Short mmCIF file of N, CA, C and O in Angstrom, two decimals:
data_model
loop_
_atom_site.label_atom_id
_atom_site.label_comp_id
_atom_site.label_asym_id
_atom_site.label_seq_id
_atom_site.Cartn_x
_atom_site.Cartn_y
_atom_site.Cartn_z
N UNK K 1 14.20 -16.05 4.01
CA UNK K 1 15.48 -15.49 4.38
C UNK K 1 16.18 -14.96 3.13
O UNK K 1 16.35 -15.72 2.18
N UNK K 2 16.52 -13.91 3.10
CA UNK K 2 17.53 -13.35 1.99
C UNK K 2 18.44 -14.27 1.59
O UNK K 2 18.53 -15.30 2.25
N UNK K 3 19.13 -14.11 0.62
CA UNK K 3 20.32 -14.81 0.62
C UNK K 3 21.46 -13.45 0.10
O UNK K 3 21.05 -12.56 -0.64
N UNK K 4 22.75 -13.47 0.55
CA UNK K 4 23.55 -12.13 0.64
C UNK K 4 23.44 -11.75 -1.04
O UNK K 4 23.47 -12.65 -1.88
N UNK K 5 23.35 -10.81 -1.30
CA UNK K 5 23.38 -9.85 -2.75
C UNK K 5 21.93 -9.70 -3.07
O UNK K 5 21.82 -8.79 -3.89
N UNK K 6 21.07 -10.09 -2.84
CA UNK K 6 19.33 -10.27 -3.08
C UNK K 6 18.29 -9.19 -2.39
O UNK K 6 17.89 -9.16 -1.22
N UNK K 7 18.06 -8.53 -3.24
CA UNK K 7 17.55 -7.53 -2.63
C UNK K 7 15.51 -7.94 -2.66
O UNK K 7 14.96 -8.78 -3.37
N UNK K 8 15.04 -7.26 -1.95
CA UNK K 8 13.39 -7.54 -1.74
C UNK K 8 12.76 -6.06 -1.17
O UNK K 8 12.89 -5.39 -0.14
N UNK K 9 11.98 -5.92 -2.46
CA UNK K 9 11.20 -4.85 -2.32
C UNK K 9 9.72 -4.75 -1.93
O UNK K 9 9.14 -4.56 -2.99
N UNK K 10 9.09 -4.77 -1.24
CA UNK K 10 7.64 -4.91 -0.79
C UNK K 10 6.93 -3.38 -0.81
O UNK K 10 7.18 -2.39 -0.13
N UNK K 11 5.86 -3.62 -1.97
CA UNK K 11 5.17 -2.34 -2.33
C UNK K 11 3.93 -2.93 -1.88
O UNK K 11 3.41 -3.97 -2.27
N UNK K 12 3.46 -1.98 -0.85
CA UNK K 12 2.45 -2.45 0.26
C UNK K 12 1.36 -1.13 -0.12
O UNK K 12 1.58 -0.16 -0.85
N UNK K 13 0.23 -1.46 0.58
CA UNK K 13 -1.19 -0.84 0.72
C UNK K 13 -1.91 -0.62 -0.73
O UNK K 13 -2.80 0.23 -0.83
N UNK K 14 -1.46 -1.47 -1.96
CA UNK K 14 -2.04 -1.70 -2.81
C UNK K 14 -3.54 -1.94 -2.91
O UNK K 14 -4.06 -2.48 -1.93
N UNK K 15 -4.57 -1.52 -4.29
CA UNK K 15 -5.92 -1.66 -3.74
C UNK K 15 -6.03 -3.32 -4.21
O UNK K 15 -5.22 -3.92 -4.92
N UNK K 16 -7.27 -3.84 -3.61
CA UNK K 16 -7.35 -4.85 -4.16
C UNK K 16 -8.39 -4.93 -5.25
O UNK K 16 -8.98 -3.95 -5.70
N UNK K 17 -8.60 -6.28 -5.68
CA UNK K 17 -9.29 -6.81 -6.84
C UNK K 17 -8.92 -5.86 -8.02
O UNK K 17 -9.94 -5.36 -8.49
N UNK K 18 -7.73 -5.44 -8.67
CA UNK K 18 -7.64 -4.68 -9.73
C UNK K 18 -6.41 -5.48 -9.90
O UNK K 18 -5.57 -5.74 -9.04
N UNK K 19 -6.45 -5.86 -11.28
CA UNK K 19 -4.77 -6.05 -12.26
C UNK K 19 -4.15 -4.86 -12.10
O UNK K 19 -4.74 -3.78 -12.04
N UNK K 20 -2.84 -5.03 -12.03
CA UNK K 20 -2.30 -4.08 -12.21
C UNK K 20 -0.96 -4.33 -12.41
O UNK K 20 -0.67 -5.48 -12.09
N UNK K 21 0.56 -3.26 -13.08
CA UNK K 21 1.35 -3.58 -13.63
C UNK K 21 2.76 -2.75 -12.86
O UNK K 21 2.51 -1.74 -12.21
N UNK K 22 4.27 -3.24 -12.98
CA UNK K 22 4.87 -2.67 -12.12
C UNK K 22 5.77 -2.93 -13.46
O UNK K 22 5.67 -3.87 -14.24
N UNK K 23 6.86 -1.63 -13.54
CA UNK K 23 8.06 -1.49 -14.20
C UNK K 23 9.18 -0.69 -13.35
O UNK K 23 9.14 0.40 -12.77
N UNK K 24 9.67 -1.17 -13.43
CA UNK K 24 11.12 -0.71 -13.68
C UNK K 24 12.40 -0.85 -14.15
O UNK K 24 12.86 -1.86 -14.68
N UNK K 25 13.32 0.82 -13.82
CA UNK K 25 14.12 1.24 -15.17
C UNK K 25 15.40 1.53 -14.74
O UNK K 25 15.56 2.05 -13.63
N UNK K 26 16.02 1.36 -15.21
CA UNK K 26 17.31 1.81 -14.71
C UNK K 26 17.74 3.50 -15.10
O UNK K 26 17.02 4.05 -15.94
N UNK K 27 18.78 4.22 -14.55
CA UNK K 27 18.89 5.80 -14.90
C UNK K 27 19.21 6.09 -15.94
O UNK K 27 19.64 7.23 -16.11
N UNK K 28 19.11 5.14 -17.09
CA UNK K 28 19.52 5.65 -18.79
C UNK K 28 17.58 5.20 -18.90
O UNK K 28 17.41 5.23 -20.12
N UNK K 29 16.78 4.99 -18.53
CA UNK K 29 15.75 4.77 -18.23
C UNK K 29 15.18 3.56 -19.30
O UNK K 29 14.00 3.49 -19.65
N UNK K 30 16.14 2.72 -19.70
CA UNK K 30 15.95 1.03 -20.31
C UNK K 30 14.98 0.50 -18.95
O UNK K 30 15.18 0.69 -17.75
N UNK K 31 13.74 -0.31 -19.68
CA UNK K 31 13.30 -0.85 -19.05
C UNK K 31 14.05 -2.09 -18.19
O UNK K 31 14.40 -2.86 -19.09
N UNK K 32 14.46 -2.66 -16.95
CA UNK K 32 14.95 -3.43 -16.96
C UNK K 32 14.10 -4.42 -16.00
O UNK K 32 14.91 -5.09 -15.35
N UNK K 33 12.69 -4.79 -15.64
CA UNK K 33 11.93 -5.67 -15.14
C UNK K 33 10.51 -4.88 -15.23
O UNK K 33 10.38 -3.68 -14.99
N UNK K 34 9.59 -5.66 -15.58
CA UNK K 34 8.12 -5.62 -15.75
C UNK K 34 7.52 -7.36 -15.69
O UNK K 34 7.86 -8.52 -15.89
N UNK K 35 6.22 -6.38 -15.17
CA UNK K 35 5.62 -7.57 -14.78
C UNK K 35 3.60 -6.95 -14.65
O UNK K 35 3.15 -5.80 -14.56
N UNK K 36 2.78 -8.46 -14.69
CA UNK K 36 1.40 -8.19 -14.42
C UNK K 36 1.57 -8.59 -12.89
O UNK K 36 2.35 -9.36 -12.33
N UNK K 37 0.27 -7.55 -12.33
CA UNK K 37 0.13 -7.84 -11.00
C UNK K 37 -1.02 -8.38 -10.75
O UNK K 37 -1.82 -7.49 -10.47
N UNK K 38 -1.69 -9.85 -10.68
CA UNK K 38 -2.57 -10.16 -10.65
C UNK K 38 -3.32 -9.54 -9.52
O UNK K 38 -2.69 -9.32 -8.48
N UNK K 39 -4.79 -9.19 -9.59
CA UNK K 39 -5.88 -9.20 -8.69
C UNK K 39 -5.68 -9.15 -6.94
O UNK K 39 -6.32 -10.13 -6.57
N UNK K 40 -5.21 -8.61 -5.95
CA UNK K 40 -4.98 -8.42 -5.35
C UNK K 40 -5.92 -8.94 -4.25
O UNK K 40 -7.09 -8.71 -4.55
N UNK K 41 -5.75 -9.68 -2.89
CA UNK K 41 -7.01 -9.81 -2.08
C UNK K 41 -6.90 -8.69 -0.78
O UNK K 41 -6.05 -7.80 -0.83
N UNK K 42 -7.90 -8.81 0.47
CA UNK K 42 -7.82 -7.06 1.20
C UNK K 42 -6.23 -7.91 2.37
O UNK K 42 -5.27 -7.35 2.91
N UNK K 43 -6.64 -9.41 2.32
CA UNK K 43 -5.91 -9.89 2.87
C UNK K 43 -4.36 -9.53 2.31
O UNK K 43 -3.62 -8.89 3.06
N UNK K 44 -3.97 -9.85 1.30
CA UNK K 44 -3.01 -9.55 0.57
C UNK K 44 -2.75 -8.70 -0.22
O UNK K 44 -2.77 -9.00 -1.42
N UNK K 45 -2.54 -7.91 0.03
CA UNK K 45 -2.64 -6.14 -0.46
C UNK K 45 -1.21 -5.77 -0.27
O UNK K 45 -0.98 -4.82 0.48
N UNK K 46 -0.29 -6.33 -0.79
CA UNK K 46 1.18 -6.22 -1.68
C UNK K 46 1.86 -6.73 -2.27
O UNK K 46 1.46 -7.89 -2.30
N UNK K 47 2.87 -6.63 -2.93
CA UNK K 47 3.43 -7.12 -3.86
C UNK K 47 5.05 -7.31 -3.50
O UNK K 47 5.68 -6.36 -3.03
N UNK K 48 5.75 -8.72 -3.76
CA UNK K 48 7.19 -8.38 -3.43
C UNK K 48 7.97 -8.43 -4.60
O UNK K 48 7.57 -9.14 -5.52
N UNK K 49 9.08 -7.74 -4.73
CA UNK K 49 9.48 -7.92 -5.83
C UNK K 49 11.11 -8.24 -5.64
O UNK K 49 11.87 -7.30 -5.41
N UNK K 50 11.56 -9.47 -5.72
CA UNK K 50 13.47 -9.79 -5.40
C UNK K 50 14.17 -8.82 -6.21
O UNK K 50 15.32 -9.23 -6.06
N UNK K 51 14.26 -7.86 -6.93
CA UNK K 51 15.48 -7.28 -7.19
C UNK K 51 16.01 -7.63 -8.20
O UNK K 51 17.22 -7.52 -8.37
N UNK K 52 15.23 -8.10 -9.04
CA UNK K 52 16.16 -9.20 -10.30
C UNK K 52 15.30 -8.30 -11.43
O UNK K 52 14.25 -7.66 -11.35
N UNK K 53 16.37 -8.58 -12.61
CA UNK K 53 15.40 -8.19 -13.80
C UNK K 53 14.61 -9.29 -14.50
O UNK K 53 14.11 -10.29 -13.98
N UNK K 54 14.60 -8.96 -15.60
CA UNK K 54 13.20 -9.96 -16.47
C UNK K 54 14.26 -11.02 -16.76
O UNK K 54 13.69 -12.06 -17.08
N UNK K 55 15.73 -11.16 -16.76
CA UNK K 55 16.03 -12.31 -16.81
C UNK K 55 16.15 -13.02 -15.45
O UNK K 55 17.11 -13.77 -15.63
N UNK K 56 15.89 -13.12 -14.70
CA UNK K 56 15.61 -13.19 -13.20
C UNK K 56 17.18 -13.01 -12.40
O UNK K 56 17.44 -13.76 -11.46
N UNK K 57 17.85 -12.31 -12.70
CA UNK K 57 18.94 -12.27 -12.39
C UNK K 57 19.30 -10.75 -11.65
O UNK K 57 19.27 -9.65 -12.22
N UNK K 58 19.62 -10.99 -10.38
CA UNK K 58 19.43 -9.95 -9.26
C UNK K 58 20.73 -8.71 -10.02
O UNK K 58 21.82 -8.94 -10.55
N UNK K 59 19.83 -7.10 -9.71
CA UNK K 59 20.50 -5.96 -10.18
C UNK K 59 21.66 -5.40 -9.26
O UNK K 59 21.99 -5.41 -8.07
N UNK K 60 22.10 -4.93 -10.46
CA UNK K 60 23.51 -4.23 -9.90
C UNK K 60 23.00 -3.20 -8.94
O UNK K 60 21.79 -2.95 -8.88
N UNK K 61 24.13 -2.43 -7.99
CA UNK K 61 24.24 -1.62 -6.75
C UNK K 61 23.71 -0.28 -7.55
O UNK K 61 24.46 0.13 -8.44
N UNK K 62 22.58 0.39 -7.35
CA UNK K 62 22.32 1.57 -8.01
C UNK K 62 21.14 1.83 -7.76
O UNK K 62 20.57 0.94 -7.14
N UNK K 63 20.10 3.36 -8.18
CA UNK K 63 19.72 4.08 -8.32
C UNK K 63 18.66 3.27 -9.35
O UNK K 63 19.28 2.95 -10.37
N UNK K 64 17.30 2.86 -9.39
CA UNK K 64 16.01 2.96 -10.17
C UNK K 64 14.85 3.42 -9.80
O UNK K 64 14.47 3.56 -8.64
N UNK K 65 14.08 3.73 -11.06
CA UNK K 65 12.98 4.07 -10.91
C UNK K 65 11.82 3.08 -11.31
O UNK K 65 11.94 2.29 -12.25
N UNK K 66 10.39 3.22 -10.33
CA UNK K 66 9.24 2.34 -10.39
C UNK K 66 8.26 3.16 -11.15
O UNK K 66 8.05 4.31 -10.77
N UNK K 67 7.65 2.70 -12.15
CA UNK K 67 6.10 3.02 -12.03
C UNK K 67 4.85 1.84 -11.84
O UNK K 67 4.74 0.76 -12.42
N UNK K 68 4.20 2.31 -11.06
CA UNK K 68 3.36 1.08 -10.29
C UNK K 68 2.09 1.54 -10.78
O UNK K 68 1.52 2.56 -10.39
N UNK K 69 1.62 0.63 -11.76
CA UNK K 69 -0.23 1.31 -12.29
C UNK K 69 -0.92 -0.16 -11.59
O UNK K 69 -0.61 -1.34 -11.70
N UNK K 70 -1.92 0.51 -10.90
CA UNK K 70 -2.72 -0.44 -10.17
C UNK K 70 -4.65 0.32 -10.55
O UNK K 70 -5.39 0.71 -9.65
N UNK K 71 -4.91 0.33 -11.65
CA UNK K 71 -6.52 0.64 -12.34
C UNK K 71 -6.04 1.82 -12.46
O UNK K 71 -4.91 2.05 -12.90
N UNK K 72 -7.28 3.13 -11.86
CA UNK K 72 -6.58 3.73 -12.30
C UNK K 72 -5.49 4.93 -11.16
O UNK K 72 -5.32 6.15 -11.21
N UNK K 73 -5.03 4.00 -10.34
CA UNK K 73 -4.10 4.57 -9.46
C UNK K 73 -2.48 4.24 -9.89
O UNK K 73 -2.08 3.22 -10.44
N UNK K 74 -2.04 4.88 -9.67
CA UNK K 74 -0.46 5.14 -10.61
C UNK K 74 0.78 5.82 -9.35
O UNK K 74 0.88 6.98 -8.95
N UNK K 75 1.45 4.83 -9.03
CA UNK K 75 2.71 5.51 -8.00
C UNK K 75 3.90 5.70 -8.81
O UNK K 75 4.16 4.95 -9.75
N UNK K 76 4.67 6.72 -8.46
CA UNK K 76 6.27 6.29 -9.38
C UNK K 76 7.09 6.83 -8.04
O UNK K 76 6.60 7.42 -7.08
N UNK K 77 8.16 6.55 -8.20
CA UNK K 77 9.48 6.57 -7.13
C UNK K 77 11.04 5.90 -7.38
O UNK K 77 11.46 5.23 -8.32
N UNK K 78 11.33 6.10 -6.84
CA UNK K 78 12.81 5.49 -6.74
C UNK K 78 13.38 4.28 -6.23
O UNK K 78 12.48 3.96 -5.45
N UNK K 79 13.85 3.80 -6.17
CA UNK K 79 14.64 2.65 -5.78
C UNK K 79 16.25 2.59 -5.59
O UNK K 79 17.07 2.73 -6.49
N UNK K 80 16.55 2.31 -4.04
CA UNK K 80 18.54 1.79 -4.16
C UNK K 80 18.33 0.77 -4.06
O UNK K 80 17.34 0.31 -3.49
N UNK K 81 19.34 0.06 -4.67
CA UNK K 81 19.81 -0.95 -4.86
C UNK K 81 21.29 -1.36 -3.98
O UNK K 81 22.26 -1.27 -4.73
N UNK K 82 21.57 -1.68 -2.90
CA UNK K 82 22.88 -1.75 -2.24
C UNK K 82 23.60 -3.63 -2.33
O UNK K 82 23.34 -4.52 -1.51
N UNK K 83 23.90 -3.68 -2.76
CA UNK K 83 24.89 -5.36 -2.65
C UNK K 83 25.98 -4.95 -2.10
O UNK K 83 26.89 -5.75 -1.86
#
């Protein structure tokens, strides 16, 4: 269950059995959360991510960007953020 201000992002249809790495940035484009994505199974083929940065502390109401490298497949996109 959420809890109110907590946001949850689920980046789905990921391949499996590959490491792979997820960043994101805020619009002055500072990194503000990264992470390894361990090994993926066909069963579990996504990733969630709460909304928090690397200090685990959930982001302000705004506008980011993802880049998602999963071998050698690579997504980038956007992200809102609403609290």
């Amino acid at each position: 269950r959420n809890q109110p201000g907590h946001s949850r992002i689920q980046f789905i249809g990921l391949p499996a059995g590959i490491e792979g790495q997820l960043q994101i940035y805020n619009l002055s484009g500072e990194s503000v959360y990264s992470t390894v994505i361990h090994p993926l199974t066909d069963r579990n083929s996504y990733y969630l991510w709460g909304g928090v940065n690397n200090a685990n502390k959930n982001l302000s109401s705004g506008i980011y960007f993802y880049i998602l490298k999963m071998g050698n497949h690579i997504k980038r996109g956007q992200i809102g953020i609403v609290n």
